[in-house]
mmCIF file of C-alpha atoms in Angstrom:
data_model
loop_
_atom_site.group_PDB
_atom_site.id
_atom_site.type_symbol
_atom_site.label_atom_id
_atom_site.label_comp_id
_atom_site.label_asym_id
_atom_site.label_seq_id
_atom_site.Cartn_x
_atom_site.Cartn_y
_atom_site.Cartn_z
ATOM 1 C CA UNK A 654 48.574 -1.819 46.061
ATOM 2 C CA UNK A 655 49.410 -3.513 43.153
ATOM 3 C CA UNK A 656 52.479 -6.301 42.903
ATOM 4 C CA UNK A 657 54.235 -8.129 40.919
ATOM 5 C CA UNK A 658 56.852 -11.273 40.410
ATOM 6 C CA UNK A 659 58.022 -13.937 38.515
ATOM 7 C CA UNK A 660 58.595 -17.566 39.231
ATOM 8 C CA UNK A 661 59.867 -21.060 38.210
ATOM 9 C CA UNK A 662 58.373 -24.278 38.462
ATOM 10 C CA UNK A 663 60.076 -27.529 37.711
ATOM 11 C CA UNK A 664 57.688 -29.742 35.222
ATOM 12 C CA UNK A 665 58.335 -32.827 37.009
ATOM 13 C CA UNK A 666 57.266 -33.458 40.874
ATOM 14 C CA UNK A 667 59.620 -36.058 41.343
ATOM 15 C CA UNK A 668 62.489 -34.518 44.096
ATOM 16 C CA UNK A 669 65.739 -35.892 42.273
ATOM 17 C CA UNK A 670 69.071 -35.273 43.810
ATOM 18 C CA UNK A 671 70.220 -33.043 41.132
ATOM 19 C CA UNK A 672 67.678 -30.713 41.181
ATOM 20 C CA UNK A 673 67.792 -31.106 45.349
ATOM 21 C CA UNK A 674 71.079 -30.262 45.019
ATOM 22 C CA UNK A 675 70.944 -27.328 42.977
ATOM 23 C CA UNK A 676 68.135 -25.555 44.731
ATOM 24 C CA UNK A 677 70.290 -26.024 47.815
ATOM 25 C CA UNK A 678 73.027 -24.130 46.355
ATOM 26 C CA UNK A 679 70.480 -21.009 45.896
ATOM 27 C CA UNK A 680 68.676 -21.541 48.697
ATOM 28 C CA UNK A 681 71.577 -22.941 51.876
ATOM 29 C CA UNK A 682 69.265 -21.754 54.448
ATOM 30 C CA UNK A 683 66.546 -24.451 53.096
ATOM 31 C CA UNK A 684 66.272 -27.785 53.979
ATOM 32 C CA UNK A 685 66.684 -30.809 51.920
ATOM 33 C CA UNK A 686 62.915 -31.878 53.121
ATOM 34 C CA UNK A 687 61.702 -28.215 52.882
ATOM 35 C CA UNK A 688 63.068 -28.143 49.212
ATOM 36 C CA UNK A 689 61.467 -31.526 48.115
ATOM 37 C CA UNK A 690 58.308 -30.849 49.480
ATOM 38 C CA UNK A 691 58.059 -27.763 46.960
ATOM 39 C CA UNK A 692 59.173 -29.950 44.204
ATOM 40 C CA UNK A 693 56.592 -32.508 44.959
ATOM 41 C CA UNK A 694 53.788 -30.333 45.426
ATOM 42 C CA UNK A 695 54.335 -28.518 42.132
ATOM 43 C CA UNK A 696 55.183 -25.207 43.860
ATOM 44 C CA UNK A 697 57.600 -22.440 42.711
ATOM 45 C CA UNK A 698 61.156 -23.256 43.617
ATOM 46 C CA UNK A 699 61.863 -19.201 43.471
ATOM 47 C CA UNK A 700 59.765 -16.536 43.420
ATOM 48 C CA UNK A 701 61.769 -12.955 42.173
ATOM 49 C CA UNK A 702 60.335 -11.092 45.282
ATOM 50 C CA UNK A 703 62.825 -13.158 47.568
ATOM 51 C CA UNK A 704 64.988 -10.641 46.829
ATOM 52 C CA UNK A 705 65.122 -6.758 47.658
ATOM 53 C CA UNK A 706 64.710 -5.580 44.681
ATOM 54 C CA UNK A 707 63.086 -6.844 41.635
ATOM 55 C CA UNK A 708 65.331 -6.448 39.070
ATOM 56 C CA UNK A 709 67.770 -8.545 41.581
ATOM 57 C CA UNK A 710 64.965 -11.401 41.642
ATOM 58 C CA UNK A 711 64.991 -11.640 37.730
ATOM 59 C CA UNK A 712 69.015 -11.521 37.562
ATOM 60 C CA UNK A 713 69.027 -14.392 40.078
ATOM 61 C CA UNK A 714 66.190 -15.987 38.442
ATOM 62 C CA UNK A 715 67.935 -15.822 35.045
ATOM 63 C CA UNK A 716 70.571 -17.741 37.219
ATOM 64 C CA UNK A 717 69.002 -20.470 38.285
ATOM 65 C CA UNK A 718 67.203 -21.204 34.980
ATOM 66 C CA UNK A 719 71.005 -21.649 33.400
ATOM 67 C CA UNK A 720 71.245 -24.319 36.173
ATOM 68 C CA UNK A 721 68.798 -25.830 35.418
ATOM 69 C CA UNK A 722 69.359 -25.751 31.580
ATOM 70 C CA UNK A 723 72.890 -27.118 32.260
ATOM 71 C CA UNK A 724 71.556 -29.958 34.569
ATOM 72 C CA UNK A 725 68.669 -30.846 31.553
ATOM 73 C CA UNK A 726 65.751 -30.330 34.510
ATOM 74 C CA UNK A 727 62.562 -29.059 32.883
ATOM 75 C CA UNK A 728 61.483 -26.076 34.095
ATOM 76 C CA UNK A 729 57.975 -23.599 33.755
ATOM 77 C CA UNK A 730 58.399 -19.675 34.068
ATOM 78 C CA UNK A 731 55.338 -17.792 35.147
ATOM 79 C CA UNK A 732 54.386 -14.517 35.787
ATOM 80 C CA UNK A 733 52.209 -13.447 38.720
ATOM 81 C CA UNK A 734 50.248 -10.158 40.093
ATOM 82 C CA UNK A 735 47.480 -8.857 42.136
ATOM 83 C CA UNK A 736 46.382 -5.956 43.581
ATOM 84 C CA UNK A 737 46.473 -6.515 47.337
ATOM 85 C CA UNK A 738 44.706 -8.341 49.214
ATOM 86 C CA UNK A 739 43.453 -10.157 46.268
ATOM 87 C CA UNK A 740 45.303 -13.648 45.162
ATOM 88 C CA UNK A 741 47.559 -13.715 43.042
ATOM 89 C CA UNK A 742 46.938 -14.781 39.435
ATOM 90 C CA UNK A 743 49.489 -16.861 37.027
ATOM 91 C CA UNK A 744 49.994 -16.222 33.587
ATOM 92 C CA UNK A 745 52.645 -19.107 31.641
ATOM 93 C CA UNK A 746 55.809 -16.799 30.770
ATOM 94 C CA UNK A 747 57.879 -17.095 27.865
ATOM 95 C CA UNK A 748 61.726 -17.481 27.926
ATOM 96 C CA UNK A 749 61.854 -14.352 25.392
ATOM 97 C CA UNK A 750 59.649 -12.513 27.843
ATOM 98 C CA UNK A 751 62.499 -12.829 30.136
ATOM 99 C CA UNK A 752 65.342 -12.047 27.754
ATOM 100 C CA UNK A 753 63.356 -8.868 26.735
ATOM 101 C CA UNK A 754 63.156 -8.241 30.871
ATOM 102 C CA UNK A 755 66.639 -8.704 31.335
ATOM 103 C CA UNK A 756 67.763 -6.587 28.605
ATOM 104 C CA UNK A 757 65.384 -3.576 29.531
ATOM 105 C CA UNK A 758 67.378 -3.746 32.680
ATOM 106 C CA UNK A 759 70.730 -3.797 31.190
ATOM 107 C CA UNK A 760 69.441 -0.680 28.866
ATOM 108 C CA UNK A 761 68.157 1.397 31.972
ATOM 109 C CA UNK A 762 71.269 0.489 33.963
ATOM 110 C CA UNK A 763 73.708 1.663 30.719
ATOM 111 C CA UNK A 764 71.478 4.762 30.725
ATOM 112 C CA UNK A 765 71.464 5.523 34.519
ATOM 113 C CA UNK A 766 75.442 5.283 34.517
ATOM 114 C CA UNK A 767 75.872 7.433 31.458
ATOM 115 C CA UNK A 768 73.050 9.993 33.020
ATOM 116 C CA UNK A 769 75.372 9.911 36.350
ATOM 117 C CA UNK A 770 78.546 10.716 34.757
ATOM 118 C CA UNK A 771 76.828 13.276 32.197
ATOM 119 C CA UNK A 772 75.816 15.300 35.176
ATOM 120 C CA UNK A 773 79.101 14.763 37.240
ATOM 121 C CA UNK A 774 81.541 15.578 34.626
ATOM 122 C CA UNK A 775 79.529 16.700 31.862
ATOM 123 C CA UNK A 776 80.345 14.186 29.560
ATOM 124 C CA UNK A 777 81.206 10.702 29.156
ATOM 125 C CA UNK A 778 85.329 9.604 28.984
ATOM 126 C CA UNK A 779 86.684 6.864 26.766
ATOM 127 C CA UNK A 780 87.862 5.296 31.127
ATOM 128 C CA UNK A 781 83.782 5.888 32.322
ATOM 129 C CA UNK A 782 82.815 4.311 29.444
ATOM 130 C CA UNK A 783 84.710 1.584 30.134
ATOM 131 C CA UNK A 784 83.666 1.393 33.606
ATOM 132 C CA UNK A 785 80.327 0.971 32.227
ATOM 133 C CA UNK A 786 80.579 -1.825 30.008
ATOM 134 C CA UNK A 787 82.346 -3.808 32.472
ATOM 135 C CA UNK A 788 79.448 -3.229 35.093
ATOM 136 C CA UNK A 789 77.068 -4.369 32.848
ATOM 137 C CA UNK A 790 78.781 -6.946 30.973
ATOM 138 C CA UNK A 791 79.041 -8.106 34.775
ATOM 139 C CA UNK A 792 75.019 -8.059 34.639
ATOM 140 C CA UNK A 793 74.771 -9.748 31.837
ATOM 141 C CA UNK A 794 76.675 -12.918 33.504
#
């Protein structure tokens, strides 16, 4: 079977308490010590298969990298995948990789909604139109 994911890495493996307490934030159920020990041993601080679904991962790892951003904490993107049980292998990610990721997601979302209400109604109202650009300008936060 073949998967797939995406993860961050901070640069530095030094645990400071801003980036300890922003991981805690995302991650409550963590523990300062559990969190550190990531940081220091150069391991990914998220992974987008934590989630259910993967285009959930990528929104909440589009998240945390603004977090980081804002807090001025280095960070590495990668992108992983294997075909089970092999290892996984890494390949360095771009931050336009991701943008391009994020907005092929808002683009099948727009088109899912607009595919729903073509075959409801039959055709799409100035209100469901609407509807749809609020859900996915709420995506694009």
């Amino acid at each position: 079977m073949f998967e797939h994911r995406y993860g961050i890495k901070l640069k530095k493996t030094t645990a400071d308490a801003t980036a300890l307490k922003l991981l805690r934030q995302c991650f409550p159920t963590q523990s300062f010590s559990e969190l550190r020990a990531k940081i220091q041993a150069n391991d990914y601080v998220f992974l987008s298969d934590m989630e259910k679904y993967q285009h959930d991962g990528v929104r909440q790892m589009a998240k945390l990298l603004r977090e980081f951003d804002k807090a001025g904490i280095e960070t590495e993107l990668f992108e992983e995948s294997r075909y089970t049980p092999n290892p996984w292998r890494a390949e360095p990610m771009s931050r336009e990789y991701l943008k391009n990721i994020l907005q092929r997601d808002r683009e099948i979302t727009r088109q899912v909604l607009e595919d729903i209400e073509r075959e409801t109604v039959g055709y799409i109202s100035p209100d469901a139109k609407k509807d749809i650009d609020k859900e996915i300008s709420k995506i694009q936060k």
